[in-house]
Amino acid sequence: MKIAVLLPFLALAGVVSAQTDALTPLNVRQVKVRGEIGRRIDITIHNNLMVLDADKDFLRPFEVRDQKGGYIGLGKLILAAVRFAAYSNEPNVTALKDRLVTRLIATQEPDGYIGICARGSRMNTLWDVHEMGYLIAGLLSDYEFFGKRESMAAARKAADYMIGHWSEIPAGWGEQTGVATHVAVTGIERTMLALSRVSGDAKYREFVVKQRALAEWSLPIVIGRRPGIEGHIYAYTARSLAQLELYRTDPQPGLLTQPDGIIDFLTRRGGMAITGATGQWEIWTDDQDGRGQLGETCATAYQIRLYDSLLRLRGDARFGDLLERTIFNTLFAAQSPDGRRIRYYSPFEGPREYHPGDTYCCPCNYRRIVAELPELIYYRSGSGVAVNLYTASDAKFDVNGVPLSIRQETAFPSSGDVTVQISPEHPTRFPVRLRIPAWASGTRVSVNGAAASEASSGSFFEIDRQWRSGDTIRLTMPMQVRLVQGRKRQSGRAALMRGPLVFCLNPAQEKSLANIDGADLGRFTIDPSSLEAVQDDSVRPGGIACRVGVWRPGYPTSDKPDLVLRFGEFADPGGLATYFRLRDLRVAVNDELIH
């Protein structure tokens, strides 16, 4: 047996071979997820997707087609429904998917238009192209996952309409609307590249390369909400993802500039909050302001997609760390614990609000990204497999032509103990790579009860051996509660973390705190010697809270804290404060994801 550590590497623009990704995700049909990730998938299907009024809220506007602009999000809903149907294999989910697609196709006009706008408002009003682009993507996904030829035909017909009518977008559109063209047509480049790949028709790729000049797009991070809103995180990240996909077939180094610039901004220049969230009012910011409109859910979904794309391209474990942090904190905080309601923003200070309806971008992008979570757990890695996310789950696929089953048992993120059972159909040699999170210093790994090896944090740990059915890998990742130093606006204070989880204070547990704002709660002082992880099911089954002694605002000198409180997981919808004072900031550590 060969055991090795794969150190993380920083691939610079132009260095990575673009033709072959380091990692390839499994199909959603090959993975079944349990644990908290599986629970979120299940409640999004059953408590959200399946209880929507799809006829009234989503389909009716496309059947009437009398709008002069606006946005519904039906394409995003179809993208989520297709993956959920493929993943769950539940007849009622598939029936909903089929109904959405069939009725949408029935609204398509002879010239190919498919949307909500009346004649005279098509292509040239805000969000019509944006809506159409995701409708094409949804139809294309129905063909990819279910082989529906009528969906492919409708997708191509709509794409041809769009290309043929592109000249109807007026010159100076950005100045007229206040929204730059690349923001107003968010997602279209990725859709056209995917359509070209699946259909084999080069004209869709040519549209992206020539008409949209994707390779020439070069825009630094724009901080603040300026005219044109070019610093729009969702739009900027979506186009950067399209550049990454173009890079895979046309490795021009400049195509990595924007994607790498995002990572640099998030991890080196103050762009990412401790929860993984970024921005205010959908726009890049770097001041660590945690109130109000932090962490648009669309931006969160596209951050996750960017991390996944870079992880696949480079095999660098730090992108898995970013995925883990963002999923377990900001993403899950964007949904009510029962799954029914979804947020537009997920601040870490002050009250959080749910989006009032089921349509529009954030609720629909939330469903989409949750439907993609099964593809972020296991990856093919060369001749073997890589385990990226830790959650109870099962996967079945072939390795080197040999059928393989993997079963993961763990209470993660409540526990750092993970068991991975490897069961090939017959004895086979291949490497298994395990992501060791950057927070998991002192992780131990053993196979079949043999003496454990220490694994370096922030890297993939490789075990290359002949595997037999029932072979078992055990990981023990220490999970001490730690205090993480704040930056910029949060300077001089610290947040509580354990493993990937961030903790927050819900003042509802203590009557004397009931009317205190999140900013004032942040003036309380934490007693580091009191920190204790305890079980807490208030946010999720088998969840975790931190029991914490705190002193009220002031300059406390007493040994005994004034109160003992429970700090819940960041997904607690009543959480109002995340950063707190310390008597001695030297007990806090730096955020391991900030370079």
PDB file of N, CA, C and O in Angstrom, residues 481 496 498 503-505 509 526-536 544-550 561 563-568:
ATOM      1  N   VAL A 481     -13.465  23.949  19.173  1.00  0.00           N
ATOM      2  CA  VAL A 481     -14.037  25.276  18.953  1.00  0.00           C
ATOM      3  C   VAL A 481     -12.883  26.278  18.907  1.00  0.00           C
ATOM      4  O   VAL A 481     -11.982  26.237  19.727  1.00  0.00           O
ATOM      5  N   LEU A 496     -16.887  32.633  16.422  1.00  0.00           N
ATOM      6  CA  LEU A 496     -16.716  31.247  16.855  1.00  0.00           C
ATOM      7  C   LEU A 496     -16.884  30.325  15.667  1.00  0.00           C
ATOM      8  O   LEU A 496     -17.827  30.457  14.883  1.00  0.00           O
ATOM      9  N   ARG A 498     -16.263  25.930  14.518  1.00  0.00           N
ATOM     10  CA  ARG A 498     -15.896  24.545  14.842  1.00  0.00           C
ATOM     11  C   ARG A 498     -15.971  23.768  13.541  1.00  0.00           C
ATOM     12  O   ARG A 498     -17.033  23.693  12.929  1.00  0.00           O
ATOM     13  N   PHE A 503     -20.723  30.064  14.050  1.00  0.00           N
ATOM     14  CA  PHE A 503     -21.809  30.124  15.025  1.00  0.00           C
ATOM     15  C   PHE A 503     -22.281  31.562  15.219  1.00  0.00           C
ATOM     16  O   PHE A 503     -21.507  32.510  15.067  1.00  0.00           O
ATOM     17  N   CYS A 504     -23.549  31.705  15.550  1.00  0.00           N
ATOM     18  CA  CYS A 504     -24.135  33.032  15.737  1.00  0.00           C
ATOM     19  C   CYS A 504     -25.012  33.017  16.983  1.00  0.00           C
ATOM     20  O   CYS A 504     -25.398  31.960  17.485  1.00  0.00           O
ATOM     21  N   LEU A 505     -25.344  34.213  17.445  1.00  0.00           N
ATOM     22  CA  LEU A 505     -26.160  34.343  18.658  1.00  0.00           C
ATOM     23  C   LEU A 505     -27.585  34.720  18.289  1.00  0.00           C
ATOM     24  O   LEU A 505     -27.834  35.745  17.655  1.00  0.00           O
ATOM     25  N   GLN A 509     -33.208  33.337  23.190  1.00  0.00           N
ATOM     26  CA  GLN A 509     -33.059  32.405  24.308  1.00  0.00           C
ATOM     27  C   GLN A 509     -32.969  33.104  25.657  1.00  0.00           C
ATOM     28  O   GLN A 509     -33.078  32.466  26.700  1.00  0.00           O
ATOM     29  N   ILE A 526     -16.677  37.555  25.064  1.00  0.00           N
ATOM     30  CA  ILE A 526     -16.675  36.097  25.208  1.00  0.00           C
ATOM     31  C   ILE A 526     -15.602  35.655  26.193  1.00  0.00           C
ATOM     32  O   ILE A 526     -14.484  36.184  26.206  1.00  0.00           O
ATOM     33  N   ASP A 527     -15.930  34.658  26.997  1.00  0.00           N
ATOM     34  CA  ASP A 527     -14.954  34.008  27.881  1.00  0.00           C
ATOM     35  C   ASP A 527     -14.393  32.787  27.149  1.00  0.00           C
ATOM     36  O   ASP A 527     -15.083  31.774  27.022  1.00  0.00           O
ATOM     37  N   PRO A 528     -13.167  32.842  26.631  1.00  0.00           N
ATOM     38  CA  PRO A 528     -12.627  31.710  25.853  1.00  0.00           C
ATOM     39  C   PRO A 528     -12.549  30.409  26.625  1.00  0.00           C
ATOM     40  O   PRO A 528     -12.627  29.331  26.034  1.00  0.00           O
ATOM     41  N   SER A 529     -12.391  30.490  27.951  1.00  0.00           N
ATOM     42  CA  SER A 529     -12.259  29.262  28.731  1.00  0.00           C
ATOM     43  C   SER A 529     -13.574  28.511  28.880  1.00  0.00           C
ATOM     44  O   SER A 529     -13.591  27.361  29.324  1.00  0.00           O
ATOM     45  N   SER A 530     -14.683  29.157  28.467  1.00  0.00           N
ATOM     46  CA  SER A 530     -16.000  28.549  28.678  1.00  0.00           C
ATOM     47  C   SER A 530     -16.507  27.776  27.471  1.00  0.00           C
ATOM     48  O   SER A 530     -17.528  27.096  27.560  1.00  0.00           O
ATOM     49  N   LEU A 531     -15.826  27.866  26.343  1.00  0.00           N
ATOM     50  CA  LEU A 531     -16.367  27.332  25.092  1.00  0.00           C
ATOM     51  C   LEU A 531     -16.558  25.820  25.160  1.00  0.00           C
ATOM     52  O   LEU A 531     -15.635  25.079  25.493  1.00  0.00           O
ATOM     53  N   GLU A 532     -17.755  25.384  24.797  1.00  0.00           N
ATOM     54  CA  GLU A 532     -18.069  23.952  24.837  1.00  0.00           C
ATOM     55  C   GLU A 532     -19.086  23.629  23.756  1.00  0.00           C
ATOM     56  O   GLU A 532     -20.123  24.285  23.649  1.00  0.00           O
ATOM     57  N   ALA A 533     -18.793  22.632  22.950  1.00  0.00           N
ATOM     58  CA  ALA A 533     -19.737  22.188  21.921  1.00  0.00           C
ATOM     59  C   ALA A 533     -20.773  21.269  22.548  1.00  0.00           C
ATOM     60  O   ALA A 533     -20.437  20.361  23.316  1.00  0.00           O
ATOM     61  N   VAL A 534     -22.049  21.508  22.241  1.00  0.00           N
ATOM     62  CA  VAL A 534     -23.145  20.700  22.778  1.00  0.00           C
ATOM     63  C   VAL A 534     -24.109  20.372  21.648  1.00  0.00           C
ATOM     64  O   VAL A 534     -24.185  21.081  20.637  1.00  0.00           O
ATOM     65  N   GLN A 535     -24.871  19.313  21.816  1.00  0.00           N
ATOM     66  CA  GLN A 535     -25.859  18.953  20.805  1.00  0.00           C
ATOM     67  C   GLN A 535     -27.020  19.934  20.839  1.00  0.00           C
ATOM     68  O   GLN A 535     -27.453  20.387  21.902  1.00  0.00           O
ATOM     69  N   ASP A 536     -27.539  20.283  19.667  1.00  0.00           N
ATOM     70  CA  ASP A 536     -28.635  21.236  19.565  1.00  0.00           C
ATOM     71  C   ASP A 536     -29.406  20.937  18.289  1.00  0.00           C
ATOM     72  O   ASP A 536     -28.887  21.079  17.187  1.00  0.00           O
ATOM     73  N   ILE A 544     -25.354  21.132  16.224  1.00  0.00           N
ATOM     74  CA  ILE A 544     -24.379  21.496  17.248  1.00  0.00           C
ATOM     75  C   ILE A 544     -24.587  22.958  17.629  1.00  0.00           C
ATOM     76  O   ILE A 544     -24.929  23.792  16.793  1.00  0.00           O
ATOM     77  N   ALA A 545     -24.368  23.259  18.905  1.00  0.00           N
ATOM     78  CA  ALA A 545     -24.305  24.636  19.376  1.00  0.00           C
ATOM     79  C   ALA A 545     -23.065  24.772  20.249  1.00  0.00           C
ATOM     80  O   ALA A 545     -22.428  23.776  20.623  1.00  0.00           O
ATOM     81  N   CYS A 546     -22.695  25.999  20.551  1.00  0.00           N
ATOM     82  CA  CYS A 546     -21.584  26.268  21.471  1.00  0.00           C
ATOM     83  C   CYS A 546     -22.144  26.914  22.729  1.00  0.00           C
ATOM     84  O   CYS A 546     -22.832  27.949  22.634  1.00  0.00           O
ATOM     85  N   ARG A 547     -21.857  26.322  23.872  1.00  0.00           N
ATOM     86  CA  ARG A 547     -22.201  26.960  25.138  1.00  0.00           C
ATOM     87  C   ARG A 547     -21.081  27.943  25.466  1.00  0.00           C
ATOM     88  O   ARG A 547     -19.906  27.587  25.490  1.00  0.00           O
ATOM     89  N   VAL A 548     -21.453  29.205  25.711  1.00  0.00           N
ATOM     90  CA  VAL A 548     -20.462  30.279  25.832  1.00  0.00           C
ATOM     91  C   VAL A 548     -20.800  31.174  27.021  1.00  0.00           C
ATOM     92  O   VAL A 548     -21.939  31.633  27.156  1.00  0.00           O
ATOM     93  N   GLY A 549     -19.811  31.454  27.837  1.00  0.00           N
ATOM     94  CA  GLY A 549     -19.956  32.452  28.881  1.00  0.00           C
ATOM     95  C   GLY A 549     -19.641  33.824  28.308  1.00  0.00           C
ATOM     96  O   GLY A 549     -18.657  33.982  27.580  1.00  0.00           O
ATOM     97  N   VAL A 550     -20.486  34.821  28.610  1.00  0.00           N
ATOM     98  CA  VAL A 550     -20.268  36.165  28.069  1.00  0.00           C
ATOM     99  C   VAL A 550     -20.430  37.204  29.175  1.00  0.00           C
ATOM    100  O   VAL A 550     -21.197  37.014  30.130  1.00  0.00           O
ATOM    101  N   PRO A 561     -18.512  34.999  34.131  1.00  0.00           N
ATOM    102  CA  PRO A 561     -19.301  35.700  33.107  1.00  0.00           C
ATOM    103  C   PRO A 561     -20.689  36.064  33.625  1.00  0.00           C
ATOM    104  O   PRO A 561     -21.226  35.426  34.551  1.00  0.00           O
ATOM    105  N   LEU A 563     -23.497  35.924  31.806  1.00  0.00           N
ATOM    106  CA  LEU A 563     -24.491  35.028  31.222  1.00  0.00           C
ATOM    107  C   LEU A 563     -23.804  33.827  30.601  1.00  0.00           C
ATOM    108  O   LEU A 563     -22.649  33.909  30.184  1.00  0.00           O
ATOM    109  N   VAL A 564     -24.523  32.721  30.549  1.00  0.00           N
ATOM    110  CA  VAL A 564     -24.085  31.574  29.760  1.00  0.00           C
ATOM    111  C   VAL A 564     -25.137  31.367  28.665  1.00  0.00           C
ATOM    112  O   VAL A 564     -26.316  31.147  28.955  1.00  0.00           O
ATOM    113  N   LEU A 565     -24.702  31.471  27.413  1.00  0.00           N
ATOM    114  CA  LEU A 565     -25.612  31.433  26.283  1.00  0.00           C
ATOM    115  C   LEU A 565     -25.249  30.301  25.330  1.00  0.00           C
ATOM    116  O   LEU A 565     -24.128  29.785  25.374  1.00  0.00           O
ATOM    117  N   ARG A 566     -26.201  29.978  24.456  1.00  0.00           N
ATOM    118  CA  ARG A 566     -25.929  29.024  23.378  1.00  0.00           C
ATOM    119  C   ARG A 566     -25.805  29.786  22.063  1.00  0.00           C
ATOM    120  O   ARG A 566     -26.711  30.534  21.693  1.00  0.00           O
ATOM    121  N   PHE A 567     -24.692  29.582  21.399  1.00  0.00           N
ATOM    122  CA  PHE A 567     -24.505  30.140  20.059  1.00  0.00           C
ATOM    123  C   PHE A 567     -24.827  29.017  19.074  1.00  0.00           C
ATOM    124  O   PHE A 567     -24.200  27.960  19.096  1.00  0.00           O
ATOM    125  N   GLY A 568     -25.802  29.255  18.208  1.00  0.00           N
ATOM    126  CA  GLY A 568     -26.239  28.222  17.280  1.00  0.00           C
ATOM    127  C   GLY A 568     -25.512  28.273  15.952  1.00  0.00           C
ATOM    128  O   GLY A 568     -24.763  29.214  15.657  1.00  0.00           O
TER     129      GLY A 568
END
